[in-house]
PDB file of C-alpha atoms in Angstrom:
ATOM      1  CA  MET A   6      19.609 -78.174 -59.619  1.00 78.00           C
ATOM      2  CA  SER A   7      17.852 -79.962 -56.762  1.00 89.00           C
ATOM      3  CA  PRO A   8      16.224 -77.916 -53.990  1.00 95.00           C
ATOM      4  CA  THR A   9      17.752 -78.081 -50.527  1.00 97.00           C
ATOM      5  CA  VAL A  10      15.803 -79.031 -47.412  1.00 97.00           C
ATOM      6  CA  LEU A  11      15.883 -78.405 -43.684  1.00 98.00           C
ATOM      7  CA  LEU A  12      14.126 -80.988 -41.489  1.00 97.00           C
ATOM      8  CA  ALA A  13      12.226 -79.833 -38.404  1.00 96.00           C
ATOM      9  CA  ASP A  14      10.974 -82.681 -36.229  1.00 94.00           C
ATOM     10  CA  ASP A  15      11.427 -83.503 -32.562  1.00 93.00           C
ATOM     11  CA  GLU A  16      11.919 -87.234 -33.244  1.00 93.00           C
ATOM     12  CA  PRO A  17      15.502 -88.148 -34.281  1.00 94.00           C
ATOM     13  CA  LEU A  18      14.364 -91.353 -36.001  1.00 93.00           C
ATOM     14  CA  VAL A  19      11.911 -89.418 -38.161  1.00 91.00           C
ATOM     15  CA  ARG A  20      14.601 -86.950 -39.182  1.00 94.00           C
ATOM     16  CA  THR A  21      16.992 -89.787 -39.983  1.00 95.00           C
ATOM     17  CA  GLY A  22      14.371 -91.536 -42.095  1.00 92.00           C
ATOM     18  CA  LEU A  23      13.411 -88.387 -43.989  1.00 93.00           C
ATOM     19  CA  ARG A  24      17.053 -87.523 -44.613  1.00 95.00           C
ATOM     20  CA  ALA A  25      17.741 -90.960 -46.085  1.00 94.00           C
ATOM     21  CA  LEU A  26      14.592 -90.847 -48.181  1.00 92.00           C
ATOM     22  CA  LEU A  27      15.270 -87.401 -49.617  1.00 94.00           C
ATOM     23  CA  GLU A  28      18.920 -88.056 -50.331  1.00 94.00           C
ATOM     24  CA  GLN A  29      17.942 -91.241 -52.177  1.00 93.00           C
ATOM     25  CA  GLN A  30      15.829 -88.998 -54.383  1.00 93.00           C
ATOM     26  CA  GLY A  31      18.722 -86.625 -55.027  1.00 94.00           C
ATOM     27  CA  ILE A  32      17.506 -83.890 -52.673  1.00 96.00           C
ATOM     28  CA  PRO A  33      20.198 -82.714 -50.235  1.00 97.00           C
ATOM     29  CA  VAL A  34      19.334 -82.078 -46.580  1.00 97.00           C
ATOM     30  CA  VAL A  35      21.345 -79.103 -45.358  1.00 97.00           C
ATOM     31  CA  GLY A  36      20.189 -78.942 -41.744  1.00 97.00           C
ATOM     32  CA  GLU A  37      17.956 -80.216 -38.966  1.00 97.00           C
ATOM     33  CA  ALA A  38      15.993 -78.726 -36.078  1.00 96.00           C
ATOM     34  CA  ALA A  39      14.541 -80.636 -33.122  1.00 94.00           C
ATOM     35  CA  ASP A  40      12.203 -77.850 -31.991  1.00 93.00           C
ATOM     36  CA  GLY A  41      10.348 -75.003 -33.623  1.00 92.00           C
ATOM     37  CA  ALA A  42      12.499 -72.474 -31.781  1.00 94.00           C
ATOM     38  CA  GLU A  43      15.562 -73.843 -33.599  1.00 95.00           C
ATOM     39  CA  VAL A  44      14.092 -73.438 -37.079  1.00 95.00           C
ATOM     40  CA  LEU A  45      14.713 -69.743 -37.741  1.00 95.00           C
ATOM     41  CA  PRO A  46      18.385 -69.805 -36.598  1.00 96.00           C
ATOM     42  CA  ALA A  47      18.947 -73.009 -38.587  1.00 97.00           C
ATOM     43  CA  VAL A  48      17.381 -71.478 -41.701  1.00 97.00           C
ATOM     44  CA  ARG A  49      19.551 -68.397 -41.379  1.00 96.00           C
ATOM     45  CA  ARG A  50      22.642 -70.624 -41.202  1.00 96.00           C
ATOM     46  CA  THR A  51      21.800 -73.047 -44.000  1.00 97.00           C
ATOM     47  CA  ARG A  52      19.448 -71.104 -46.343  1.00 96.00           C
ATOM     48  CA  PRO A  53      17.346 -74.089 -47.477  1.00 97.00           C
ATOM     49  CA  ASP A  54      14.784 -73.856 -50.268  1.00 97.00           C
ATOM     50  CA  VAL A  55      12.189 -75.850 -48.330  1.00 96.00           C
ATOM     51  CA  VAL A  56      11.534 -76.648 -44.667  1.00 97.00           C
ATOM     52  CA  LEU A  57       9.789 -79.930 -43.884  1.00 96.00           C
ATOM     53  CA  MET A  58       8.037 -78.876 -40.703  1.00 94.00           C
ATOM     54  CA  ASP A  59       6.437 -81.184 -38.157  1.00 92.00           C
ATOM     55  CA  VAL A  60       3.437 -79.288 -36.792  1.00 86.00           C
ATOM     56  CA  ARG A  61       3.370 -81.047 -33.433  1.00 85.00           C
ATOM     57  CA  MET A  62       6.571 -80.300 -31.538  1.00 88.00           C
ATOM     58  CA  PRO A  63       7.151 -79.563 -27.846  1.00 83.00           C
ATOM     59  CA  GLY A  64       8.084 -76.014 -26.991  1.00 85.00           C
ATOM     60  CA  THR A  65       7.563 -73.993 -30.145  1.00 90.00           C
ATOM     61  CA  ASP A  66       5.296 -75.872 -32.539  1.00 89.00           C
ATOM     62  CA  GLY A  67       5.428 -75.826 -36.322  1.00 90.00           C
ATOM     63  CA  ILE A  68       2.682 -73.226 -36.631  1.00 90.00           C
ATOM     64  CA  GLU A  69       4.550 -70.601 -34.637  1.00 92.00           C
ATOM     65  CA  ALA A  70       7.821 -71.567 -36.340  1.00 94.00           C
ATOM     66  CA  THR A  71       6.157 -71.004 -39.725  1.00 93.00           C
ATOM     67  CA  ARG A  72       4.890 -67.578 -38.644  1.00 91.00           C
ATOM     68  CA  ARG A  73       8.359 -66.593 -37.439  1.00 92.00           C
ATOM     69  CA  LEU A  74       9.985 -67.708 -40.681  1.00 92.00           C
ATOM     70  CA  LEU A  75       7.579 -65.880 -42.942  1.00 88.00           C
ATOM     71  CA  GLY A  76       7.518 -62.801 -40.745  1.00 88.00           C
ATOM     72  CA  SER A  77      11.257 -62.450 -40.119  1.00 91.00           C
ATOM     73  CA  LEU A  78      12.930 -63.147 -43.467  1.00 91.00           C
ATOM     74  CA  ASP A  79      12.731 -61.150 -46.686  1.00 88.00           C
ATOM     75  CA  ASP A  80      13.133 -64.308 -48.758  1.00 90.00           C
ATOM     76  CA  PRO A  81      11.943 -67.184 -46.561  1.00 92.00           C
ATOM     77  CA  PRO A  82      12.014 -70.821 -47.633  1.00 95.00           C
ATOM     78  CA  LYS A  83       8.824 -72.602 -48.566  1.00 93.00           C
ATOM     79  CA  VAL A  84       7.244 -74.582 -45.747  1.00 93.00           C
ATOM     80  CA  LEU A  85       5.746 -78.042 -46.104  1.00 92.00           C
ATOM     81  CA  VAL A  86       4.095 -79.191 -42.908  1.00 88.00           C
ATOM     82  CA  VAL A  87       4.262 -82.875 -42.077  1.00 86.00           C
ATOM     83  CA  THR A  88       1.535 -84.545 -40.077  1.00 82.00           C
ATOM     84  CA  THR A  89       0.104 -87.921 -39.161  1.00 79.00           C
ATOM     85  CA  PHE A  90      -3.515 -86.960 -39.789  1.00 67.00           C
ATOM     86  CA  ASP A  91      -4.906 -85.121 -42.814  1.00 60.00           C
ATOM     87  CA  ASN A  92      -7.699 -83.557 -40.734  1.00 59.00           C
ATOM     88  CA  ASP A  93      -5.332 -82.145 -38.143  1.00 63.00           C
ATOM     89  CA  ASP A  94      -6.329 -78.740 -36.747  1.00 73.00           C
ATOM     90  CA  TYR A  95      -2.628 -77.955 -36.572  1.00 75.00           C
ATOM     91  CA  VAL A  96      -2.422 -78.315 -40.360  1.00 76.00           C
ATOM     92  CA  HIS A  97      -5.311 -75.908 -40.803  1.00 78.00           C
ATOM     93  CA  GLU A  98      -3.559 -73.273 -38.699  1.00 82.00           C
ATOM     94  CA  ALA A  99      -0.223 -73.900 -40.433  1.00 82.00           C
ATOM     95  CA  LEU A 100      -1.817 -73.245 -43.840  1.00 82.00           C
ATOM     96  CA  LEU A 101      -3.299 -70.031 -42.473  1.00 82.00           C
ATOM     97  CA  ALA A 102       0.178 -69.135 -41.219  1.00 85.00           C
ATOM     98  CA  GLY A 103       1.452 -69.384 -44.797  1.00 85.00           C
ATOM     99  CA  ALA A 104       2.667 -72.963 -45.301  1.00 88.00           C
ATOM    100  CA  SER A 105       2.646 -73.950 -48.967  1.00 86.00           C
ATOM    101  CA  GLY A 106       1.061 -77.322 -48.322  1.00 84.00           C
ATOM    102  CA  PHE A 107       1.171 -80.426 -46.184  1.00 83.00           C
ATOM    103  CA  LEU A 108       2.275 -84.031 -46.361  1.00 83.00           C
ATOM    104  CA  LEU A 109       1.295 -87.127 -44.445  1.00 82.00           C
ATOM    105  CA  LYS A 110       4.119 -88.972 -42.727  1.00 81.00           C
ATOM    106  CA  ARG A 111       2.960 -92.157 -44.445  1.00 82.00           C
ATOM    107  CA  ALA A 112       3.453 -90.642 -47.920  1.00 84.00           C
ATOM    108  CA  ARG A 113       5.616 -92.581 -50.371  1.00 86.00           C
ATOM    109  CA  LYS A 114       9.143 -91.341 -50.976  1.00 86.00           C
ATOM    110  CA  GLU A 115       8.276 -90.335 -54.538  1.00 88.00           C
ATOM    111  CA  GLU A 116       5.368 -88.237 -53.250  1.00 87.00           C
ATOM    112  CA  ILE A 117       7.567 -86.472 -50.716  1.00 90.00           C
ATOM    113  CA  ALA A 118      10.253 -85.725 -53.309  1.00 91.00           C
ATOM    114  CA  HIS A 119       7.615 -84.435 -55.745  1.00 89.00           C
ATOM    115  CA  ALA A 120       6.114 -82.221 -53.038  1.00 89.00           C
ATOM    116  CA  VAL A 121       9.495 -80.696 -52.162  1.00 93.00           C
ATOM    117  CA  ARG A 122      10.259 -79.957 -55.818  1.00 92.00           C
ATOM    118  CA  THR A 123       6.784 -78.539 -56.400  1.00 86.00           C
ATOM    119  CA  VAL A 124       6.885 -75.973 -53.593  1.00 87.00           C
ATOM    120  CA  ALA A 125      10.548 -75.144 -54.264  1.00 90.00           C
ATOM    121  CA  ALA A 126       9.486 -74.153 -57.785  1.00 85.00           C
ATOM    122  CA  GLY A 127       7.095 -71.604 -56.302  1.00 77.00           C
ATOM    123  CA  GLU A 128       3.901 -73.628 -56.593  1.00 74.00           C
ATOM    124  CA  SER A 129       1.563 -74.557 -53.762  1.00 67.00           C
ATOM    125  CA  LEU A 130       0.917 -78.175 -52.954  1.00 66.00           C
ATOM    126  CA  LEU A 131      -2.841 -77.958 -53.187  1.00 62.00           C
ATOM    127  CA  PHE A 132      -5.082 -80.910 -52.339  1.00 61.00           C
ATOM    128  CA  PRO A 133      -8.628 -79.529 -52.719  1.00 55.00           C
ATOM    129  CA  GLU A 134     -10.384 -82.462 -51.053  1.00 59.00           C
ATOM    130  CA  ALA A 135      -7.995 -82.522 -48.119  1.00 63.00           C
ATOM    131  CA  ILE A 136      -8.381 -78.795 -47.556  1.00 64.00           C
ATOM    132  CA  ARG A 137     -12.161 -79.156 -47.789  1.00 62.00           C
ATOM    133  CA  ARG A 138     -12.047 -81.748 -44.996  1.00 63.00           C
ATOM    134  CA  LEU A 139      -9.939 -79.413 -42.860  1.00 62.00           C
ATOM    135  CA  VAL A 140     -12.527 -76.657 -42.908  1.00 61.00           C
ATOM    136  CA  THR A 141     -15.923 -78.352 -43.163  1.00 59.00           C
ATOM    137  CA  ALA A 142     -16.428 -78.303 -39.392  1.00 54.00           C
ATOM    138  CA  ARG A 143     -15.930 -74.540 -39.267  1.00 57.00           C
ATOM    139  CA  PRO A 144     -18.854 -72.206 -39.984  1.00 56.00           C
ATOM    140  CA  PRO A 145     -18.253 -69.712 -42.811  1.00 56.00           C
ATOM    141  CA  GLY A 146     -17.722 -66.056 -42.014  1.00 55.00           C
ATOM    142  CA  GLY A 147     -15.564 -65.016 -39.093  1.00 63.00           C
ATOM    143  CA  ARG A 148     -12.243 -63.273 -39.411  1.00 70.00           C
ATOM    144  CA  TYR A 149     -12.020 -63.280 -43.233  1.00 75.00           C
ATOM    145  CA  ALA A 150     -15.584 -62.320 -44.170  1.00 76.00           C
ATOM    146  CA  ARG A 151     -14.797 -58.616 -44.569  1.00 82.00           C
ATOM    147  CA  ALA A 152     -11.734 -59.232 -46.750  1.00 81.00           C
ATOM    148  CA  ALA A 153     -13.730 -61.593 -48.981  1.00 85.00           C
ATOM    149  CA  LYS A 154     -16.388 -58.925 -49.558  1.00 88.00           C
ATOM    150  CA  ALA A 155     -13.714 -56.799 -51.254  1.00 92.00           C
ATOM    151  CA  LEU A 156     -13.374 -59.352 -54.068  1.00 94.00           C
ATOM    152  CA  THR A 157     -14.980 -58.525 -57.373  1.00 96.00           C
ATOM    153  CA  ARG A 158     -17.338 -61.064 -58.938  1.00 94.00           C
ATOM    154  CA  ARG A 159     -14.601 -62.179 -61.338  1.00 97.00           C
ATOM    155  CA  GLU A 160     -12.010 -62.480 -58.557  1.00 96.00           C
ATOM    156  CA  ALA A 161     -14.403 -64.627 -56.510  1.00 94.00           C
ATOM    157  CA  GLU A 162     -14.967 -66.791 -59.585  1.00 94.00           C
ATOM    158  CA  VAL A 163     -11.220 -67.216 -60.043  1.00 95.00           C
ATOM    159  CA  LEU A 164     -10.836 -68.108 -56.367  1.00 93.00           C
ATOM    160  CA  ARG A 165     -13.475 -70.839 -56.677  1.00 91.00           C
ATOM    161  CA  LEU A 166     -11.543 -72.327 -59.591  1.00 91.00           C
ATOM    162  CA  VAL A 167      -8.318 -72.186 -57.583  1.00 89.00           C
ATOM    163  CA  ALA A 168     -10.187 -74.080 -54.853  1.00 84.00           C
ATOM    164  CA  ARG A 169     -10.982 -76.811 -57.383  1.00 82.00           C
ATOM    165  CA  GLY A 170      -7.231 -77.230 -57.909  1.00 79.00           C
ATOM    166  CA  LEU A 171      -7.044 -75.576 -61.326  1.00 85.00           C
ATOM    167  CA  SER A 172      -3.771 -74.045 -62.450  1.00 85.00           C
ATOM    168  CA  ASN A 173      -3.615 -70.537 -63.881  1.00 91.00           C
ATOM    169  CA  GLN A 174      -3.567 -71.986 -67.400  1.00 92.00           C
ATOM    170  CA  ASP A 175      -6.588 -74.178 -66.637  1.00 92.00           C
ATOM    171  CA  ILE A 176      -8.452 -71.142 -65.296  1.00 94.00           C
ATOM    172  CA  ALA A 177      -7.604 -69.157 -68.419  1.00 95.00           C
ATOM    173  CA  THR A 178      -9.048 -71.956 -70.562  1.00 96.00           C
ATOM    174  CA  GLU A 179     -12.143 -72.317 -68.382  1.00 95.00           C
ATOM    175  CA  LEU A 180     -12.955 -68.595 -68.426  1.00 96.00           C
ATOM    176  CA  VAL A 181     -11.700 -67.939 -71.978  1.00 96.00           C
ATOM    177  CA  ILE A 182      -9.367 -65.182 -70.861  1.00 96.00           C
ATOM    178  CA  SER A 183      -5.615 -64.680 -71.179  1.00 97.00           C
ATOM    179  CA  LEU A 184      -3.100 -66.236 -68.820  1.00 94.00           C
ATOM    180  CA  GLU A 185      -1.821 -62.777 -67.895  1.00 96.00           C
ATOM    181  CA  THR A 186      -5.339 -61.711 -66.936  1.00 97.00           C
ATOM    182  CA  VAL A 187      -5.661 -64.760 -64.698  1.00 96.00           C
ATOM    183  CA  LYS A 188      -2.345 -63.966 -63.036  1.00 95.00           C
ATOM    184  CA  THR A 189      -3.574 -60.428 -62.379  1.00 97.00           C
ATOM    185  CA  HIS A 190      -6.806 -61.713 -60.835  1.00 97.00           C
ATOM    186  CA  VAL A 191      -4.945 -64.258 -58.677  1.00 95.00           C
ATOM    187  CA  GLY A 192      -2.542 -61.561 -57.495  1.00 95.00           C
ATOM    188  CA  ASN A 193      -5.463 -59.301 -56.615  1.00 96.00           C
ATOM    189  CA  VAL A 194      -7.145 -62.130 -54.703  1.00 95.00           C
ATOM    190  CA  PHE A 195      -3.986 -62.811 -52.714  1.00 93.00           C
ATOM    191  CA  GLY A 196      -3.570 -59.128 -51.929  1.00 93.00           C
ATOM    192  CA  LYS A 197      -7.160 -58.575 -50.793  1.00 93.00           C
ATOM    193  CA  LEU A 198      -7.246 -61.742 -48.685  1.00 91.00           C
ATOM    194  CA  GLY A 199      -3.723 -61.373 -47.313  1.00 87.00           C
ATOM    195  CA  ALA A 200      -2.949 -64.850 -48.664  1.00 87.00           C
ATOM    196  CA  ALA A 201       0.635 -66.061 -48.946  1.00 82.00           C
ATOM    197  CA  ASN A 202      -0.090 -68.729 -51.573  1.00 84.00           C
ATOM    198  CA  ARG A 203      -2.838 -70.803 -53.189  1.00 86.00           C
ATOM    199  CA  SER A 204      -3.341 -73.159 -50.256  1.00 82.00           C
ATOM    200  CA  HIS A 205      -3.682 -70.203 -47.899  1.00 84.00           C
ATOM    201  CA  ALA A 206      -6.177 -68.547 -50.262  1.00 87.00           C
ATOM    202  CA  VAL A 207      -8.311 -71.687 -50.482  1.00 84.00           C
ATOM    203  CA  VAL A 208      -8.535 -72.054 -46.706  1.00 82.00           C
ATOM    204  CA  ILE A 209      -9.598 -68.413 -46.487  1.00 86.00           C
ATOM    205  CA  ALA A 210     -12.122 -69.001 -49.282  1.00 84.00           C
ATOM    206  CA  TYR A 211     -13.853 -71.688 -47.246  1.00 81.00           C
ATOM    207  CA  GLU A 212     -13.618 -69.797 -43.975  1.00 80.00           C
ATOM    208  CA  SER A 213     -15.123 -66.650 -45.523  1.00 84.00           C
ATOM    209  CA  GLY A 214     -17.919 -68.501 -47.310  1.00 81.00           C
ATOM    210  CA  VAL A 215     -16.737 -67.639 -50.855  1.00 85.00           C
ATOM    211  CA  VAL A 216     -16.449 -71.392 -51.376  1.00 79.00           C
ATOM    212  CA  ARG A 217     -18.791 -73.802 -49.636  1.00 74.00           C
ATOM    213  CA  PRO A 218     -18.189 -77.554 -49.297  1.00 62.00           C
ATOM    214  CA  GLY A 219     -20.084 -79.508 -51.930  1.00 58.00           C
ATOM    215  CA  HIS A 220     -20.976 -76.428 -53.956  1.00 49.00           C
ATOM    216  CA  LEU A 221     -17.883 -75.798 -56.033  1.00 46.00           C
ATOM    217  CA  ALA A 222     -18.461 -75.054 -59.680  1.00 41.00           C
ATOM    218  CA  GLY A 223     -17.807 -78.076 -61.818  1.00 44.00           C
ATOM    219  CA  GLN A 224     -18.567 -80.611 -59.062  1.00 43.00           C
TER     220      GLN A 224
END
């Protein structure tokens, strides 16, 4: 069964284009919002699996709309932020707010459909290089340093592998441990960092200094 989508963008032509593109790929669009303030009521009405969220909207932007969604609903939809620039500060803040990933507006229709299906299945849309570019201008430490210090050596090691884009199964193979053990470590990492998903955890990893640009294991 295909996931359902709600489109949040202040430009009607963009919404029309995305609707046509997704429906061509067999993904139904169940609602639209022209402003971030409209997103939560629209989600409550239509119960989509995924929200394609423009981060730059007048009034309430996509970052605040993402926070409201994840903070107000017991079972919120996944959020994919849509942007023009892959080094957008808005994207960085949206990932910290709990978005599962981001897409460029110039992405091909197949890429957009794949992204929607990926996050709807409960996986994060993780682009390690893109996330690295988002955070390289920010000095490590700051608001997440204390939380990162609570990680055990093994949990920090697992987080670095997540930052390389490895799946749980890949991490299990790399560390020669069971998949269930990896899942336990990942869950502990999320809990200690307050991370909503893998993308969120990776941004925190860079911001806290657990992962440093250019010094990931295996690179």
